[in-house]
Amino acid sequence: MTIFALAVAGMFPLFHLGRIELFYYIIPYPNTMALYPQWRSPLVWDFFAIATYTIVSIMFFYIDLIPDLATLRDKAKSRFVKFLYAIPAMGWRGDAFHWEGLTKTAFFLAVLATPLVISVHSIVGLDFAISNLPGWHHTIFPPFFVAGAIFSGMAMVLLFAALLRSGFKMQGIITDEHLNKASILLLITGLIVVYGYIIETFGAWFSGDTHEWALVVERSLGTFAPAFWGMIIFNGVVIQLLWFKSIRTNPTALVFISIAVLVGMWLERFVIVPVSLSYPFLEGMWDPFSFTIWDILTIISPFGLFLTPMFLFIRFLPTVSIAETQAVAVEEENYDN
């Protein structure tokens, strides 16, 4: 899921270049004119953040997938299908030597990915924080964006987990305890996001900055008030249902809560980006944003770019690790004996 989402994320910085065919200008490669990217540009930061995150995510995903690819290879009935699975399986035999190498590599990538997740989303927050534009110039943005990324990511994970659990009869694999723990993490990160909303509003008032406070008033009472209050309700109010364990273990309720969170996080991005850009320092430049057909198409098209490979993955590859499930089954059997 992360890899497919990064494919969408990597597309949007290219739009902001203006001339997509010159995307390689943001890559620091040797050239005859000795031209290098502007290292103070957030577009360059985004390129390195997304590229690094994508590479590590693909490696982490692929390493853990190798045993399952070998299982699919061994169980394939067609020689052609067996050949297709055998190439990425890379001769995996499942012996102790292979497992030792895979375990060490997966652990190393997990250790590497943990600070990477924090740094990547902090950089996204700094894209806004380095600007003096009202609504963007906040030091809380780096940790706020990290919490928001985990919050929306957990909502997406819960959405797919609940749907796959019901659709493929996987109650024995994706258990109520899994849903319960994931819901608790969703609640915790949601509370952090709500805290960020409170601090952002308090900072605008406490700083005495008239431009910041004017934007807060405009967000909550002006043209875009429905988007602002929708964000508050979906991200701050709906998740309070997760205090109840009966809700945390109810797949149907989790589907609706996850969808609400995803809508709320989109509204948050809308409030941060176009709403803030609509109200800069000079009132004469105030121009409320309005959707055009191109904006709507730009919103709709990433859904296809994300869902198409996601559905293909669900169709042709295991959605839950076969090797890990077998290991847990063996441990439980040994424990019972």
C-alpha positions as MATLAB code, in Angstrom:
seq = 'MTIFALAVAGMFPLFHLGRIELFYYIIPYPNTMALYPQWRSPLVWDFFAIATYTIVSIMFFYIDLIPDLATLRDKAKSRFVKFLYAIPAMGWRGDAFHWEGLTKTAFFLAVLATPLVISVHSIVGLDFAISNLPGWHHTIFPPFFVAGAIFSGMAMVLLFAALLRSGFKMQGIITDEHLNKASILLLITGLIVVYGYIIETFGAWFSGDTHEWALVVERSLGTFAPAFWGMIIFNGVVIQLLWFKSIRTNPTALVFISIAVLVGMWLERFVIVPVSLSYPFLEGMWDPFSFTIWDILTIISPFGLFLTPMFLFIRFLPTVSIAETQAVAVEEENYDN';
ca = [
       0.000    0.000    0.000;
       2.826    2.395    0.857;
       4.559    1.770   -2.465;
       1.413    2.421   -4.495;
       0.683    5.568   -2.481;
       4.250    6.784   -3.087;
       3.715    6.329   -6.819;
       0.898    8.858   -6.533;
       2.875   11.143   -4.208;
       5.830   11.208   -6.588;
       3.593   12.434   -9.387;
       2.503   15.700   -7.754;
       5.904   17.412   -7.330;
       6.342   16.914  -11.082;
       3.141   18.879  -11.710;
       4.577   21.812   -9.772;
       7.643   21.973  -11.982;
       5.526   23.473  -14.733;
       7.456   21.533  -17.387;
       7.277   17.862  -16.473;
       9.631   16.795  -19.283;
      12.461   18.588  -17.443;
      12.009   16.612  -14.226;
      15.628   15.462  -14.332;
      16.717   19.045  -13.582;
      16.051   18.383   -9.883;
      18.508   15.456   -9.912;
      22.118   16.449   -9.083;
      23.846   14.753  -12.016;
      27.168   15.842  -13.609;
      26.611   17.975  -16.696;
      28.675   20.152  -19.024;
      27.156   23.423  -17.752;
      27.803   22.532  -14.081;
      24.185   23.286  -13.189;
      22.842   21.779   -9.976;
      19.456   21.965   -8.234;
      18.542   24.775   -5.873;
      19.048   22.951   -2.589;
      16.801   25.425   -0.763;
      13.849   24.472   -2.954;
      11.174   22.254   -1.353;
      10.751   20.530   -4.734;
      14.296   19.178   -4.428;
      13.630   18.139   -0.833;
      10.507   16.293   -1.951;
      12.405   14.508   -4.711;
      14.996   13.081   -2.325;
      12.444   12.359    0.410;
      10.033   10.490   -1.864;
      12.796    8.710   -3.810;
      14.532    7.487   -0.637;
      11.261    6.461    0.975;
      10.204    4.583   -2.167;
      13.491    2.675   -2.505;
      13.542    1.569    1.142;
       9.824    0.666    1.063;
      10.259   -1.473   -2.070;
      13.262   -3.259   -0.544;
      11.457   -3.859    2.752;
       8.336   -5.092    0.948;
      10.256   -7.345   -1.436;
      12.511   -8.942    1.190;
       9.546  -10.105    3.272;
       7.725  -11.266    0.138;
      10.453  -13.683   -1.035;
       9.297  -16.720    1.059;
       5.724  -16.232   -0.156;
       6.875  -15.975   -3.774;
       8.704  -19.275   -3.311;
       5.525  -20.844   -1.911;
       3.528  -19.617   -4.908;
       6.287  -20.931   -7.177;
       6.147  -24.388   -5.631;
       2.346  -24.576   -5.751;
       1.938  -23.218   -9.294;
       0.436  -25.751  -11.717;
       1.436  -24.007  -14.930;
       5.099  -23.998  -15.941;
       4.770  -20.418  -17.163;
       3.278  -19.238  -13.859;
       5.948  -21.189  -11.975;
       8.599  -19.418  -14.064;
       7.078  -15.994  -13.325;
       7.155  -16.604   -9.564;
      10.577  -18.293   -9.675;
      12.367  -15.188  -10.980;
      11.594  -12.901   -7.996;
      11.845  -15.856   -5.561;
      15.571  -16.023   -6.461;
      16.048  -19.688   -5.606;
      14.632  -19.469   -2.091;
      14.739  -22.870   -0.409;
      13.636  -21.955    3.083;
      16.702  -23.408    4.806;
      18.328  -21.952    7.919;
      20.949  -20.026    5.925;
      18.297  -18.271    3.840;
      16.138  -17.469    6.848;
      19.093  -16.026    8.744;
      19.970  -13.699    5.874;
      16.367  -12.630    5.369;
      15.803  -11.964    9.073;
      18.928   -9.822    9.397;
      18.148   -7.873    6.231;
      14.533   -7.265    7.242;
      15.639   -6.092   10.695;
      18.198   -3.715    9.179;
      15.620   -2.237    6.796;
      13.099   -1.868    9.632;
      15.669    0.027   11.707;
      16.476    2.175    8.668;
      12.836    2.809    7.775;
      11.761    4.001   11.235;
      13.763    7.273   11.273;
      13.182    7.571    7.527;
       9.403    7.741    8.019;
       9.863   10.503   10.583;
      12.346   12.477    8.485;
      10.389   12.201    5.224;
       7.149   13.522    6.668;
       9.042   16.150    8.654;
      10.461   17.400    5.359;
       6.926   17.613    3.964;
       5.992   19.727    6.986;
       9.060   21.910    6.476;
       7.960   22.516    2.867;
       5.250   24.688    4.384;
       6.954   25.864    7.575;
       9.813   27.651    5.777;
       7.288   29.957    4.110;
       6.081   33.165    5.768;
       2.568   32.661    4.417;
      -0.129   32.819    7.132;
      -1.273   29.306    7.970;
       2.012   27.727    6.904;
       4.693   29.289    9.098;
       4.395   26.927   12.089;
       7.195   25.029   13.836;
       4.681   22.366   14.876;
       4.237   21.245   11.271;
       7.041   18.597   11.142;
       5.741   16.463   14.066;
       2.176   17.330   13.092;
       2.696   15.915    9.604;
       4.368   12.774   10.984;
       1.355   12.113   13.219;
      -1.010   12.910   10.353;
       0.784   10.483    8.037;
       0.537    7.641   10.575;
      -3.075    8.607   11.284;
      -4.192    8.480    7.647;
      -2.004    5.428    6.973;
      -3.587    3.478    9.818;
      -7.041    4.473    8.568;
      -6.208    3.050    5.142;
      -4.750   -0.130    6.677;
      -7.854   -0.620    8.818;
     -10.114   -0.009    5.826;
      -8.429   -2.669    3.691;
      -8.031   -5.067    6.638;
     -11.722   -4.894    7.522;
     -12.834   -5.283    3.894;
     -10.439   -8.166    3.160;
     -11.373   -9.851    6.431;
     -15.037   -9.917    5.466;
     -14.614  -10.376    1.716;
     -12.162  -13.292    1.856;
     -13.380  -14.881    5.128;
     -10.068  -14.185    6.891;
     -11.438  -13.928   10.436;
      -8.926  -16.531   11.592;
      -5.991  -14.538   10.194;
      -7.072  -10.919   10.755;
      -8.504  -11.356   14.234;
     -10.452   -9.035   16.503;
      -7.250   -8.450   18.462;
      -5.511   -7.153   15.344;
      -8.372   -4.749   14.679;
      -8.403   -3.695   18.324;
      -4.702   -2.825   18.443;
      -4.761   -1.048   15.084;
      -7.781    0.967   16.234;
      -5.964    1.992   19.416;
      -3.053    3.271   17.330;
      -5.522    5.124   15.097;
      -7.074    6.735   18.177;
      -3.704    7.759   19.644;
      -2.441    9.362   16.437;
      -5.839   11.009   15.953;
      -5.584   12.626   19.372;
      -2.110   13.909   18.465;
      -3.539   15.428   15.278;
      -6.333   17.084   17.273;
      -3.701   18.450   19.663;
      -1.955   19.919   16.612;
      -5.178   21.681   15.588;
      -5.499   23.176   19.071;
      -1.871   24.333   19.215;
      -2.089   25.836   15.725;
      -5.120   27.910   16.733;
      -3.636   28.826   20.107;
      -0.351   29.870   18.482;
      -2.156   32.171   16.057;
      -3.965   33.845   18.980;
      -1.064   33.938   21.431;
       1.445   35.301   18.901;
      -0.650   38.394   18.299;
      -0.083   38.053   14.561;
      -3.129   39.698   12.992;
      -2.640   37.889    9.683;
      -2.533   34.461   11.324;
      -5.592   35.169   13.436;
      -7.483   36.587   10.453;
      -6.831   33.331    8.606;
      -8.085   31.279   11.571;
     -11.301   33.319   11.621;
     -11.683   33.032    7.855;
     -11.150   29.266    7.960;
     -13.718   28.700   10.679;
     -16.340   31.303    9.733;
     -15.669   32.252    6.112;
     -16.170   30.751    2.685;
     -14.359   27.508    3.530;
     -15.939   26.973    6.955;
     -17.671   23.710    5.848;
     -14.284   22.211    4.918;
     -12.757   23.312    8.239;
     -15.564   21.972   10.413;
     -15.772   18.814    8.328;
     -12.081   18.283    9.083;
     -12.722   18.771   12.811;
     -15.709   16.412   12.871;
     -14.164   13.612   10.784;
     -10.696   13.746   12.376;
     -11.549   14.832   15.899;
     -15.085   13.779   16.775;
     -15.685   10.531   14.870;
     -12.552    8.849   16.245;
     -13.851    9.265   19.812;
     -15.998    6.214   19.083;
     -12.785    4.183   19.251;
     -12.719    4.553   23.037;
     -15.211    1.660   23.072;
     -13.824   -1.831   22.476;
     -17.082   -2.969   20.894;
     -16.458   -0.389   18.150;
     -12.748   -1.222   17.854;
     -13.567   -4.854   17.055;
     -16.515   -4.165   14.748;
     -15.324   -4.352   11.099;
     -18.360   -2.495    9.730;
     -17.917    0.398   12.148;
     -14.182    0.519   11.416;
     -14.847    0.779    7.670;
     -17.026    3.868    8.171;
     -14.633    5.410   10.707;
     -11.655    4.820    8.405;
     -13.457    6.411    5.455;
     -14.376    9.377    7.662;
     -10.733    9.800    8.701;
      -9.504    9.627    5.096;
     -12.052   12.254    4.047;
     -11.069   14.370    7.045;
      -7.373   14.161    6.181;
      -8.112   15.241    2.612;
     -10.081   18.191    3.994;
      -7.103   19.002    6.230;
      -4.828   19.213    3.186;
      -7.433   21.354    1.464;
      -7.578   23.719    4.438;
      -3.779   23.925    4.635;
      -2.984   24.415    0.935;
      -5.624   26.205   -1.178;
      -7.350   27.965    1.726;
      -4.072   29.421    3.036;
      -3.050   30.444   -0.488;
      -6.398   32.217   -0.912;
      -5.662   34.628    1.953;
      -2.080   35.992    1.795;
      -0.836   39.084    3.647;
      -2.469   41.754    1.458;
      -6.255   41.801    1.541;
      -6.286   43.095   -2.027;
      -4.807   39.749   -3.083;
      -7.471   37.682   -1.323;
      -9.090   35.410   -3.892;
     -11.055   32.398   -2.597;
     -10.148   29.189   -4.390;
     -12.720   27.633   -6.718;
     -12.543   24.223   -8.376;
     -12.055   23.872  -12.119;
     -12.514   20.739  -14.199;
      -8.739   20.204  -14.149;
      -8.652   20.348  -10.358;
     -11.430   17.770  -10.142;
      -9.700   15.449  -12.625;
      -6.421   15.812  -10.718;
      -8.242   14.690   -7.570;
     -10.015   11.741   -9.216;
      -7.159   10.322  -11.315;
      -4.871    9.337   -8.378;
      -7.607    7.023   -7.099;
      -7.186    4.914  -10.220;
      -3.403    5.108  -10.050;
      -3.506    3.808   -6.471;
      -6.363    1.300   -6.611;
      -5.400   -0.426   -9.883;
      -2.018   -1.796   -8.689;
      -3.536   -2.392   -5.245;
      -6.252   -4.632   -6.683;
      -3.723   -6.396   -8.923;
      -1.599   -7.072   -5.846;
      -4.597   -8.503   -3.995;
      -5.386  -10.681   -7.018;
      -1.941  -12.161   -7.694;
       0.038  -11.909   -4.428;
      -0.760  -12.838   -0.816;
      -2.336  -10.001    1.141;
      -1.151  -11.572    4.401;
       2.313  -13.076    4.740;
       2.065  -16.849    4.290;
       5.414  -17.466    5.988;
       4.556  -15.377    9.057;
       1.128  -16.994    9.351;
       2.675  -20.471    9.208;
       5.271  -19.493   11.830;
       2.560  -18.240   14.195;
       0.528  -21.424   13.632;
       3.556  -23.582   14.507;
       4.238  -21.538   17.655;
       0.623  -21.876   18.796;
       0.680  -25.625   18.117;
       3.882  -26.052   20.128;
       2.429  -23.930   22.925;
      -0.726  -26.051   23.069;
       1.339  -29.234   23.211;
];
